[in-house]
Amino acid sequence: MSAGNTGDGQRLPTGSAPLESEEVRNAHPLARFFFLQPIFGILLVATLLLGGVMAYTQLVKESLPDLNIPQATITTTWPGADPLTMEEQVTDIIEDEVTTLQGVRRVDSASFDSFSIISVEFEASAEPLDAMTRLRAAVADAEAELPADVERPTISQASVDDRPIFTFTLHGAAGSATMNEQARRIRDTLERVPGVNEVDIGGEREEIVQILLRPERLLALGLSPATVRNAVQQANIEQPFGEIRSDSIGAVVRLEGRFRDVADLRALPVARLGGAGAGRAVRLDEIASVSRMQETETSRAFFVEQGGDFEPSLEISVRKSPGADTVNLVETLRSTLARMEQEGAWPVGLEYTVTQDEARQIWEALSEVFVSALQTMAIVFVILLLTIAWREAVVAGLSVPITFAGVLLAILVMGYSLNELVVIGMVIALVMIIDVFIILMEGLHDEIYVQGKTFGQGVLATVKRYAMPAFAAQLTTILALAPLMSIGGTVGEFIRVLPATAVVCLVISFIVAMLCSLPLSRALLGKQRKPDSAQQQGLSDRVTSRAVNGLESWNARWVVRTRKQSWLWVLAAIALFMVSMVAFTQARIELFPPSDGERLGINIELPPTAQLATSQQVADEVGEILRSKPYFQSVVKLVGLKSPFAGGSMASNLQPSEAENFIGFSAIFLPRGEREADSYVLAEELRRELTVYLQDNVAAAQLLVVPEASGPGAGDPIEIQLLGADMDELLVRSREVQALLADIGGVVDVRDNIGMLKPQLALRPDREAANFFGIGHDDLASQVRIAFSSDIVGTFVTASDTDNIDIRLGTEWPSRPGEAGGPRNTEELSRVRAFTEDGASIALNQLLTPAQSEAAIAISHSNGERALTVMAKNEGRTVGEIMAEAGPRLADLQATWPDGYRAVVGGESADTAETFTSALIALLIAVVLIVGVLVIVFSSFRQAFIIFATMPLAIIGSALGFWAFDITFSFFAMIGLVSLIGIAINNGIIMVDTMNGYLKEGMSITEAAAAGSARRLRPLLTTAVTTIVGLVPLAISSAFYRPLTLVIIFGLVSVSILALIVVPALYLLLTPRTAGQQVSLD
């Protein structure tokens, strides 16, 4: 130490005697360095602040955590294969390889006509890169067993919530062809942006080269459609031959035979009359029309903004890769679009309008919770200012942002993003960490202003008296929250960052309180009290003193005067707890509350026979209903497509999204301040209105309304999976379960993952006749398919910067002039013929026998077993209430099913049971850990029980509050309850520790019990008031997090009142008469 400076920070004349008090002079060197000198505190504050600023700029910003759970879809194409063939020869083979992978949680699949989709979900704990590497290896192993004509499977990594992050529409007077070409150019450009997973174009019409065979010409010349197809495929090849090594003509030799000119394709000889080498060549344009054109229209898109008129458009939606920074990615997408628009290639008259921007939503969501956090900090500071003193309030108030800066740095190091749950975790932690600042500042205030000690003496006394209780209080709260981080599954992964943030806050707050707040408070408190100075109490001290004396007298007279009195209070608290538990059983339970999102997806599925014109008519009428709603900012109408806003889950990825009978609407709500109600409330009203319209005007239409949700994933709340061997039997059981659910109040949008059955005309071959005419089954199938479909037979090389386009082969029928497709009437159907090798034609009725039926559009699996999933949404009731009613009825229904068929409940009901069970186990673990810490700290099982008794006192208020106000208990409320337990036990620790201190000073047990609770009144009420009032902004601003805040508010009200009575009563009843005396261990 330099001359002239005391350990207490007081400057002395050189050569004068030290004026340090004996306590300060004899303090341990480490205590002098960390608690009395400000050097380390200044360094720590600077480090935390600079690190926090740096972390804020580096952290990925999101509205909610982007769950990096390995998920992928495997898509395999086999043109012409029916669903059963796809299942047996493709899906089953790939599933056999994939299901054996370690860490695979679930494998679902659907086999459609010509393609198969398999979704694979790994356990939440799996490492994504390793999981995807092993998945690709397994699919590669399966490829060797697939039929030769099957295209190579493609693997796409998916997110848990795979909804678009950025959506915009192209519209204007540029024309359909120009608009489609520009949309494809935009798609190709955006898909090259790092972080973009997929770009979808709604209403797109691809450019193709269409070959339309003329049936009458084929019949006249005796040409088989298969012959034409083979000729096109065999002529459209490119192949390297090698290299000529010569000084004179050295070159690489290659065959360049792919079609680059439509005229070249038209002139292609496809056959010779009279056989090879004889007769004249038959050119392709003699038997078919060949043109470069837009493909047959199967979908359309229209856009309207602010109640205007719908205009033709294309909807372009962008999905990000898992883990990509949404905010930076959207900014890049916007700048890319702006750069393309400024370039000369942008078509005149074409505009784009952004309809959905996830980055803007993220900033709005973060801003909302940040404002709530700032309001909470301001309220806490004001309350501290009123309850203790302005100097102590400044110290405590400044300690909070320093703590939060350190938390941001820790969040960055831990690999989390900055999202709503992080901010909510900080807000929840704020009401807990302020307790340690209040305890230390209150203690230092009393030591200086009441006891008349110097700053150095006051700091050392405060550390000695309150450091261990404050540490125990923080540790018990950490132990209460830490087990929540062990909850598994998707929900556990989703909420893990919240308790992790709170735990980090508690750790850093204790470090800041001890090593920063105490030593740096010298700047405000160092000269406020000198030894032997006259003691002067402020207004808050005088008010508190009167309240403390009054409470101490009341406790001494009515609570702890006799053991009988104490027993009555304890029994009354037990009775009140039992009543609250009975009341809580009446509360509703749900996993996550609805949220006020800005997106709304609507899907309407018409009967499978509906054509595009019919869908357009229904879409126009529903569009007028939506256009008239004043709460929509924009609406995109999709005909022949489903809305991307209504999907995003893995289950939706297994369902078709394009068909002429599909109608979709993607709507964006106005900001909350410009509409009268929350979006989910408006969505329910709109669902009821559309349901009435469809029931009155459209037969057998299915409606799905999907408001934006804020939980993990985007699946349906109600899911019942049906498993069995036969798809037809499963379809029968699906209709039974759908009828059961539709009969239960509060269930809407009931459907299954297969959709409506599609009329099917099965053509069964006459094998003997086919053999007689010499036509193989493969040849017959390929000829008939060309008559009904338009398959890809090659690619056409383009000179533009877009991808090469497909060459499609189909048949032109009189009812479909200029477009591909099957016959539309019986007369055309009768003209479909099969050709033999010698050119003879045979009527199909001689080879095939038709049979009409209905069939599912796909064959679906779950973990390798055939399955159907019945899905529904809830309206006005929780999923738990609905399933409690549906469960017994479903069990009775299953009893009537054939052996081998069963139903498994999934969706939110299963997630709720799994999550709350895990949370309860975590809570039990926390209880054991907390009790263990309390026993160790207080060396007494009895006192640990007294402190632990504050937990049911807090639960009383929460349970009665949720029952009285009919509030639904969500998983966030469960997290709030765990936080509440930590706060309540903190108060109990400080109260019992104070009682023990008075007991050691010579008070009787009765006096110590009465004084201990009363003299902790100010910090107890300060903590309660700051917590309650500080949570009000968050409770008001966010319905999603309201249950979390209310459970703490209600609980703190009850524990703050009851603990002042029950804790001293228990202390009197459980403290032995020998307490306070030295215990001999001899």
PDB file of C-alpha atoms in Angstrom, residues 514-747:
ATOM      1  CA  MET A 514     -20.080  -9.176  -4.539  1.00  0.00           C
ATOM      2  CA  LEU A 515     -17.169  -7.984  -6.682  1.00  0.00           C
ATOM      3  CA  CYS A 516     -18.594  -4.878  -8.367  1.00  0.00           C
ATOM      4  CA  SER A 517     -21.572  -3.448  -6.491  1.00  0.00           C
ATOM      5  CA  LEU A 518     -20.023  -3.551  -3.020  1.00  0.00           C
ATOM      6  CA  PRO A 519     -16.568  -2.108  -3.756  1.00  0.00           C
ATOM      7  CA  LEU A 520     -17.764   0.407  -6.368  1.00  0.00           C
ATOM      8  CA  SER A 521     -20.531   1.706  -4.116  1.00  0.00           C
ATOM      9  CA  ARG A 522     -17.717   3.529  -2.261  1.00  0.00           C
ATOM     10  CA  ALA A 523     -18.179   6.355  -4.778  1.00  0.00           C
ATOM     11  CA  LEU A 524     -21.656   7.057  -3.348  1.00  0.00           C
ATOM     12  CA  LEU A 525     -21.518   5.638   0.172  1.00  0.00           C
ATOM     13  CA  GLY A 526     -17.849   5.969   1.134  1.00  0.00           C
ATOM     14  CA  LYS A 527     -18.243   9.331   2.881  1.00  0.00           C
ATOM     15  CA  GLN A 528     -21.811   9.063   4.133  1.00  0.00           C
ATOM     16  CA  ARG A 529     -21.012   7.849   7.621  1.00  0.00           C
ATOM     17  CA  LYS A 530     -17.996   8.302   9.871  1.00  0.00           C
ATOM     18  CA  PRO A 531     -17.393   6.762  13.279  1.00  0.00           C
ATOM     19  CA  ASP A 532     -19.112   8.544  16.136  1.00  0.00           C
ATOM     20  CA  SER A 533     -21.135  10.735  13.751  1.00  0.00           C
ATOM     21  CA  ALA A 534     -24.691  11.546  14.662  1.00  0.00           C
ATOM     22  CA  GLN A 535     -27.156   9.060  13.241  1.00  0.00           C
ATOM     23  CA  GLN A 536     -29.880  10.474  11.032  1.00  0.00           C
ATOM     24  CA  GLN A 537     -32.626   8.317   9.568  1.00  0.00           C
ATOM     25  CA  GLY A 538     -34.277   9.127   6.271  1.00  0.00           C
ATOM     26  CA  LEU A 539     -38.017   9.066   5.614  1.00  0.00           C
ATOM     27  CA  SER A 540     -37.969   5.501   4.288  1.00  0.00           C
ATOM     28  CA  ASP A 541     -36.030   4.396   7.386  1.00  0.00           C
ATOM     29  CA  ARG A 542     -38.577   6.008   9.721  1.00  0.00           C
ATOM     30  CA  VAL A 543     -41.556   4.529   7.894  1.00  0.00           C
ATOM     31  CA  THR A 544     -39.911   1.115   7.787  1.00  0.00           C
ATOM     32  CA  SER A 545     -39.021   1.306  11.468  1.00  0.00           C
ATOM     33  CA  ARG A 546     -42.653   1.922  12.447  1.00  0.00           C
ATOM     34  CA  ALA A 547     -43.884  -0.892  10.202  1.00  0.00           C
ATOM     35  CA  VAL A 548     -41.259  -3.304  11.547  1.00  0.00           C
ATOM     36  CA  ASN A 549     -42.070  -2.488  15.170  1.00  0.00           C
ATOM     37  CA  GLY A 550     -45.773  -2.909  14.513  1.00  0.00           C
ATOM     38  CA  LEU A 551     -45.352  -6.263  12.774  1.00  0.00           C
ATOM     39  CA  GLU A 552     -42.967  -7.502  15.467  1.00  0.00           C
ATOM     40  CA  SER A 553     -45.472  -6.650  18.191  1.00  0.00           C
ATOM     41  CA  TRP A 554     -48.348  -8.231  16.251  1.00  0.00           C
ATOM     42  CA  ASN A 555     -46.378 -11.446  15.658  1.00  0.00           C
ATOM     43  CA  ALA A 556     -45.345 -11.606  19.300  1.00  0.00           C
ATOM     44  CA  ARG A 557     -48.950 -11.230  20.427  1.00  0.00           C
ATOM     45  CA  TRP A 558     -50.941 -13.232  17.854  1.00  0.00           C
ATOM     46  CA  VAL A 559     -48.555 -15.695  16.202  1.00  0.00           C
ATOM     47  CA  VAL A 560     -45.776 -16.911  18.491  1.00  0.00           C
ATOM     48  CA  ARG A 561     -47.065 -16.089  21.973  1.00  0.00           C
ATOM     49  CA  THR A 562     -47.980 -19.753  22.484  1.00  0.00           C
ATOM     50  CA  ARG A 563     -47.342 -22.961  20.577  1.00  0.00           C
ATOM     51  CA  LYS A 564     -51.101 -23.411  20.250  1.00  0.00           C
ATOM     52  CA  GLN A 565     -51.357 -20.126  18.365  1.00  0.00           C
ATOM     53  CA  SER A 566     -48.550 -21.170  16.038  1.00  0.00           C
ATOM     54  CA  TRP A 567     -50.202 -24.528  15.382  1.00  0.00           C
ATOM     55  CA  LEU A 568     -53.448 -22.818  14.434  1.00  0.00           C
ATOM     56  CA  TRP A 569     -51.675 -20.624  11.871  1.00  0.00           C
ATOM     57  CA  VAL A 570     -49.806 -23.598  10.405  1.00  0.00           C
ATOM     58  CA  LEU A 571     -52.963 -25.721  10.191  1.00  0.00           C
ATOM     59  CA  ALA A 572     -54.817 -22.829   8.585  1.00  0.00           C
ATOM     60  CA  ALA A 573     -52.036 -22.549   5.954  1.00  0.00           C
ATOM     61  CA  ILE A 574     -52.239 -26.296   5.302  1.00  0.00           C
ATOM     62  CA  ALA A 575     -56.013 -26.082   4.881  1.00  0.00           C
ATOM     63  CA  LEU A 576     -55.632 -23.144   2.500  1.00  0.00           C
ATOM     64  CA  PHE A 577     -53.067 -25.112   0.492  1.00  0.00           C
ATOM     65  CA  MET A 578     -55.457 -28.070   0.186  1.00  0.00           C
ATOM     66  CA  VAL A 579     -58.247 -25.767  -0.986  1.00  0.00           C
ATOM     67  CA  SER A 580     -55.943 -24.216  -3.586  1.00  0.00           C
ATOM     68  CA  MET A 581     -54.996 -27.671  -4.888  1.00  0.00           C
ATOM     69  CA  VAL A 582     -58.658 -28.587  -5.290  1.00  0.00           C
ATOM     70  CA  ALA A 583     -59.244 -25.315  -7.125  1.00  0.00           C
ATOM     71  CA  PHE A 584     -56.239 -25.904  -9.381  1.00  0.00           C
ATOM     72  CA  THR A 585     -57.649 -29.223 -10.556  1.00  0.00           C
ATOM     73  CA  GLN A 586     -60.351 -27.169 -12.281  1.00  0.00           C
ATOM     74  CA  ALA A 587     -57.802 -25.135 -14.249  1.00  0.00           C
ATOM     75  CA  ARG A 588     -57.302 -25.892 -17.949  1.00  0.00           C
ATOM     76  CA  ILE A 589     -53.905 -27.070 -19.173  1.00  0.00           C
ATOM     77  CA  GLU A 590     -52.283 -26.486 -22.551  1.00  0.00           C
ATOM     78  CA  LEU A 591     -48.761 -26.713 -23.871  1.00  0.00           C
ATOM     79  CA  PHE A 592     -48.433 -23.236 -25.394  1.00  0.00           C
ATOM     80  CA  PRO A 593     -50.996 -20.414 -25.447  1.00  0.00           C
ATOM     81  CA  PRO A 594     -52.080 -18.912 -28.764  1.00  0.00           C
ATOM     82  CA  SER A 595     -50.064 -15.980 -30.042  1.00  0.00           C
ATOM     83  CA  ASP A 596     -50.912 -12.847 -31.997  1.00  0.00           C
ATOM     84  CA  GLY A 597     -49.022 -13.614 -35.217  1.00  0.00           C
ATOM     85  CA  GLU A 598     -49.337 -11.714 -38.463  1.00  0.00           C
ATOM     86  CA  ARG A 599     -49.619 -14.652 -40.926  1.00  0.00           C
ATOM     87  CA  LEU A 600     -52.725 -16.656 -41.766  1.00  0.00           C
ATOM     88  CA  GLY A 601     -52.859 -19.670 -44.061  1.00  0.00           C
ATOM     89  CA  ILE A 602     -56.140 -21.000 -45.475  1.00  0.00           C
ATOM     90  CA  ASN A 603     -56.522 -24.181 -47.511  1.00  0.00           C
ATOM     91  CA  ILE A 604     -59.694 -25.399 -49.195  1.00  0.00           C
ATOM     92  CA  GLU A 605     -59.790 -28.854 -50.757  1.00  0.00           C
ATOM     93  CA  LEU A 606     -62.603 -29.472 -53.234  1.00  0.00           C
ATOM     94  CA  PRO A 607     -63.653 -32.967 -54.368  1.00  0.00           C
ATOM     95  CA  PRO A 608     -60.853 -34.618 -56.415  1.00  0.00           C
ATOM     96  CA  THR A 609     -62.878 -34.403 -59.624  1.00  0.00           C
ATOM     97  CA  ALA A 610     -62.988 -30.591 -59.494  1.00  0.00           C
ATOM     98  CA  GLN A 611     -61.241 -28.916 -62.428  1.00  0.00           C
ATOM     99  CA  LEU A 612     -59.223 -25.716 -62.327  1.00  0.00           C
ATOM    100  CA  ALA A 613     -62.160 -23.625 -63.578  1.00  0.00           C
ATOM    101  CA  THR A 614     -64.348 -24.871 -60.717  1.00  0.00           C
ATOM    102  CA  SER A 615     -61.616 -24.147 -58.188  1.00  0.00           C
ATOM    103  CA  GLN A 616     -61.204 -20.666 -59.685  1.00  0.00           C
ATOM    104  CA  GLN A 617     -64.895 -19.918 -59.195  1.00  0.00           C
ATOM    105  CA  VAL A 618     -64.850 -20.976 -55.536  1.00  0.00           C
ATOM    106  CA  ALA A 619     -61.575 -19.128 -54.942  1.00  0.00           C
ATOM    107  CA  ASP A 620     -63.019 -15.923 -56.410  1.00  0.00           C
ATOM    108  CA  GLU A 621     -66.038 -16.057 -54.110  1.00  0.00           C
ATOM    109  CA  VAL A 622     -63.975 -16.807 -50.997  1.00  0.00           C
ATOM    110  CA  GLY A 623     -61.472 -14.160 -52.085  1.00  0.00           C
ATOM    111  CA  GLU A 624     -64.206 -11.536 -52.036  1.00  0.00           C
ATOM    112  CA  ILE A 625     -64.978 -12.480 -48.433  1.00  0.00           C
ATOM    113  CA  LEU A 626     -61.331 -12.067 -47.451  1.00  0.00           C
ATOM    114  CA  ARG A 627     -60.874  -8.887 -49.494  1.00  0.00           C
ATOM    115  CA  SER A 628     -63.687  -7.253 -47.558  1.00  0.00           C
ATOM    116  CA  LYS A 629     -62.018  -7.810 -44.183  1.00  0.00           C
ATOM    117  CA  PRO A 630     -60.525  -4.567 -42.860  1.00  0.00           C
ATOM    118  CA  TYR A 631     -57.912  -6.336 -40.755  1.00  0.00           C
ATOM    119  CA  PHE A 632     -55.925  -7.790 -43.683  1.00  0.00           C
ATOM    120  CA  GLN A 633     -52.977  -5.904 -45.108  1.00  0.00           C
ATOM    121  CA  SER A 634     -52.586  -8.202 -48.120  1.00  0.00           C
ATOM    122  CA  VAL A 635     -53.980 -11.479 -49.446  1.00  0.00           C
ATOM    123  CA  VAL A 636     -52.513 -13.883 -51.996  1.00  0.00           C
ATOM    124  CA  LYS A 637     -55.048 -16.159 -53.693  1.00  0.00           C
ATOM    125  CA  LEU A 638     -53.738 -19.486 -54.990  1.00  0.00           C
ATOM    126  CA  VAL A 639     -55.763 -21.720 -57.319  1.00  0.00           C
ATOM    127  CA  GLY A 640     -54.434 -25.250 -57.721  1.00  0.00           C
ATOM    128  CA  LEU A 641     -52.033 -24.763 -54.809  1.00  0.00           C
ATOM    129  CA  LYS A 642     -52.026 -24.910 -51.026  1.00  0.00           C
ATOM    130  CA  SER A 643     -50.874 -21.919 -48.995  1.00  0.00           C
ATOM    131  CA  PRO A 644     -47.274 -22.134 -47.728  1.00  0.00           C
ATOM    132  CA  PHE A 645     -48.479 -20.356 -44.570  1.00  0.00           C
ATOM    133  CA  ALA A 646     -50.653 -23.381 -43.740  1.00  0.00           C
ATOM    134  CA  GLY A 647     -47.754 -25.839 -43.855  1.00  0.00           C
ATOM    135  CA  GLY A 648     -44.226 -25.945 -42.549  1.00  0.00           C
ATOM    136  CA  SER A 649     -44.405 -29.131 -40.483  1.00  0.00           C
ATOM    137  CA  MET A 650     -42.838 -32.453 -41.401  1.00  0.00           C
ATOM    138  CA  ALA A 651     -46.347 -33.938 -41.734  1.00  0.00           C
ATOM    139  CA  SER A 652     -47.337 -31.304 -44.304  1.00  0.00           C
ATOM    140  CA  ASN A 653     -44.221 -32.148 -46.326  1.00  0.00           C
ATOM    141  CA  LEU A 654     -45.694 -35.619 -46.903  1.00  0.00           C
ATOM    142  CA  GLN A 655     -48.892 -34.256 -48.383  1.00  0.00           C
ATOM    143  CA  PRO A 656     -49.367 -33.037 -51.953  1.00  0.00           C
ATOM    144  CA  SER A 657     -49.369 -29.269 -52.317  1.00  0.00           C
ATOM    145  CA  GLU A 658     -50.470 -28.998 -55.959  1.00  0.00           C
ATOM    146  CA  ALA A 659     -53.694 -30.241 -57.555  1.00  0.00           C
ATOM    147  CA  GLU A 660     -56.456 -28.607 -59.544  1.00  0.00           C
ATOM    148  CA  ASN A 661     -58.908 -29.088 -56.653  1.00  0.00           C
ATOM    149  CA  PHE A 662     -56.709 -27.174 -54.146  1.00  0.00           C
ATOM    150  CA  ILE A 663     -57.313 -23.547 -53.147  1.00  0.00           C
ATOM    151  CA  GLY A 664     -54.997 -21.574 -50.879  1.00  0.00           C
ATOM    152  CA  PHE A 665     -54.913 -18.097 -49.351  1.00  0.00           C
ATOM    153  CA  SER A 666     -51.867 -16.481 -47.739  1.00  0.00           C
ATOM    154  CA  ALA A 667     -52.990 -13.470 -45.723  1.00  0.00           C
ATOM    155  CA  ILE A 668     -51.052 -10.890 -43.716  1.00  0.00           C
ATOM    156  CA  PHE A 669     -52.770  -9.101 -40.824  1.00  0.00           C
ATOM    157  CA  LEU A 670     -52.405  -5.413 -40.163  1.00  0.00           C
ATOM    158  CA  PRO A 671     -50.261  -4.452 -37.138  1.00  0.00           C
ATOM    159  CA  ARG A 672     -51.964  -5.078 -33.795  1.00  0.00           C
ATOM    160  CA  GLY A 673     -52.646  -1.413 -33.170  1.00  0.00           C
ATOM    161  CA  GLU A 674     -54.646  -1.141 -36.415  1.00  0.00           C
ATOM    162  CA  ARG A 675     -57.111  -3.981 -35.731  1.00  0.00           C
ATOM    163  CA  GLU A 676     -59.606  -4.676 -32.997  1.00  0.00           C
ATOM    164  CA  ALA A 677     -58.596  -8.157 -31.833  1.00  0.00           C
ATOM    165  CA  ASP A 678     -55.743 -10.656 -31.751  1.00  0.00           C
ATOM    166  CA  SER A 679     -55.122 -12.527 -34.985  1.00  0.00           C
ATOM    167  CA  TYR A 680     -56.079 -15.929 -33.567  1.00  0.00           C
ATOM    168  CA  VAL A 681     -59.448 -14.529 -32.461  1.00  0.00           C
ATOM    169  CA  LEU A 682     -60.080 -13.072 -35.926  1.00  0.00           C
ATOM    170  CA  ALA A 683     -58.991 -16.384 -37.483  1.00  0.00           C
ATOM    171  CA  GLU A 684     -61.596 -18.278 -35.460  1.00  0.00           C
ATOM    172  CA  GLU A 685     -64.312 -15.843 -36.529  1.00  0.00           C
ATOM    173  CA  LEU A 686     -63.221 -16.165 -40.158  1.00  0.00           C
ATOM    174  CA  ARG A 687     -63.192 -19.964 -39.926  1.00  0.00           C
ATOM    175  CA  ARG A 688     -66.809 -19.971 -38.760  1.00  0.00           C
ATOM    176  CA  GLU A 689     -67.840 -17.622 -41.576  1.00  0.00           C
ATOM    177  CA  LEU A 690     -66.058 -19.653 -44.267  1.00  0.00           C
ATOM    178  CA  THR A 691     -67.452 -22.899 -42.869  1.00  0.00           C
ATOM    179  CA  VAL A 692     -70.998 -21.583 -43.260  1.00  0.00           C
ATOM    180  CA  TYR A 693     -70.267 -20.391 -46.811  1.00  0.00           C
ATOM    181  CA  LEU A 694     -68.756 -23.722 -47.909  1.00  0.00           C
ATOM    182  CA  GLN A 695     -71.543 -25.763 -46.320  1.00  0.00           C
ATOM    183  CA  ASP A 696     -74.156 -23.687 -48.155  1.00  0.00           C
ATOM    184  CA  ASN A 697     -72.420 -23.405 -51.527  1.00  0.00           C
ATOM    185  CA  VAL A 698     -69.732 -26.077 -52.033  1.00  0.00           C
ATOM    186  CA  ALA A 699     -70.447 -29.745 -51.457  1.00  0.00           C
ATOM    187  CA  ALA A 700     -67.844 -31.895 -49.658  1.00  0.00           C
ATOM    188  CA  ALA A 701     -65.223 -29.140 -49.403  1.00  0.00           C
ATOM    189  CA  GLN A 702     -62.621 -29.378 -46.638  1.00  0.00           C
ATOM    190  CA  LEU A 703     -61.448 -26.196 -44.898  1.00  0.00           C
ATOM    191  CA  LEU A 704     -58.204 -25.628 -43.011  1.00  0.00           C
ATOM    192  CA  VAL A 705     -57.448 -22.305 -41.273  1.00  0.00           C
ATOM    193  CA  VAL A 706     -53.961 -21.997 -39.767  1.00  0.00           C
ATOM    194  CA  PRO A 707     -53.071 -18.845 -37.791  1.00  0.00           C
ATOM    195  CA  GLU A 708     -49.416 -18.286 -37.030  1.00  0.00           C
ATOM    196  CA  ALA A 709     -48.216 -20.108 -33.904  1.00  0.00           C
ATOM    197  CA  SER A 710     -45.274 -19.326 -31.636  1.00  0.00           C
ATOM    198  CA  GLY A 711     -44.486 -22.788 -30.330  1.00  0.00           C
ATOM    199  CA  PRO A 712     -41.960 -25.260 -31.720  1.00  0.00           C
ATOM    200  CA  GLY A 713     -43.023 -26.816 -35.007  1.00  0.00           C
ATOM    201  CA  ALA A 714     -46.148 -26.155 -37.021  1.00  0.00           C
ATOM    202  CA  GLY A 715     -48.108 -29.382 -36.666  1.00  0.00           C
ATOM    203  CA  ASP A 716     -51.730 -29.926 -35.687  1.00  0.00           C
ATOM    204  CA  PRO A 717     -52.694 -29.871 -31.994  1.00  0.00           C
ATOM    205  CA  ILE A 718     -54.747 -33.063 -32.349  1.00  0.00           C
ATOM    206  CA  GLU A 719     -53.202 -36.047 -34.096  1.00  0.00           C
ATOM    207  CA  ILE A 720     -54.377 -39.653 -33.908  1.00  0.00           C
ATOM    208  CA  GLN A 721     -52.271 -42.121 -35.832  1.00  0.00           C
ATOM    209  CA  LEU A 722     -53.954 -45.264 -37.143  1.00  0.00           C
ATOM    210  CA  LEU A 723     -51.749 -48.266 -37.865  1.00  0.00           C
ATOM    211  CA  GLY A 724     -52.491 -51.528 -39.650  1.00  0.00           C
ATOM    212  CA  ALA A 725     -51.642 -53.685 -42.655  1.00  0.00           C
ATOM    213  CA  ASP A 726     -54.316 -52.737 -45.208  1.00  0.00           C
ATOM    214  CA  MET A 727     -54.775 -49.185 -46.509  1.00  0.00           C
ATOM    215  CA  ASP A 728     -58.436 -49.700 -47.406  1.00  0.00           C
ATOM    216  CA  GLU A 729     -59.163 -50.841 -43.864  1.00  0.00           C
ATOM    217  CA  LEU A 730     -57.233 -47.874 -42.464  1.00  0.00           C
ATOM    218  CA  LEU A 731     -59.314 -45.523 -44.618  1.00  0.00           C
ATOM    219  CA  VAL A 732     -62.487 -46.999 -43.109  1.00  0.00           C
ATOM    220  CA  ARG A 733     -61.119 -46.519 -39.597  1.00  0.00           C
ATOM    221  CA  SER A 734     -60.016 -42.995 -40.484  1.00  0.00           C
ATOM    222  CA  ARG A 735     -63.577 -42.042 -41.410  1.00  0.00           C
ATOM    223  CA  GLU A 736     -64.799 -43.451 -38.076  1.00  0.00           C
ATOM    224  CA  VAL A 737     -62.247 -41.475 -36.067  1.00  0.00           C
ATOM    225  CA  GLN A 738     -62.965 -38.304 -38.050  1.00  0.00           C
ATOM    226  CA  ALA A 739     -66.667 -38.693 -37.303  1.00  0.00           C
ATOM    227  CA  LEU A 740     -65.872 -39.196 -33.625  1.00  0.00           C
ATOM    228  CA  LEU A 741     -63.788 -36.016 -33.444  1.00  0.00           C
ATOM    229  CA  ALA A 742     -66.257 -33.962 -35.462  1.00  0.00           C
ATOM    230  CA  ASP A 743     -68.933 -34.854 -32.908  1.00  0.00           C
ATOM    231  CA  ILE A 744     -66.902 -33.292 -30.054  1.00  0.00           C
ATOM    232  CA  GLY A 745     -67.333 -29.603 -29.293  1.00  0.00           C
ATOM    233  CA  GLY A 746     -64.335 -27.388 -29.961  1.00  0.00           C
ATOM    234  CA  VAL A 747     -62.854 -29.614 -32.689  1.00  0.00           C
TER     235      VAL A 747
END
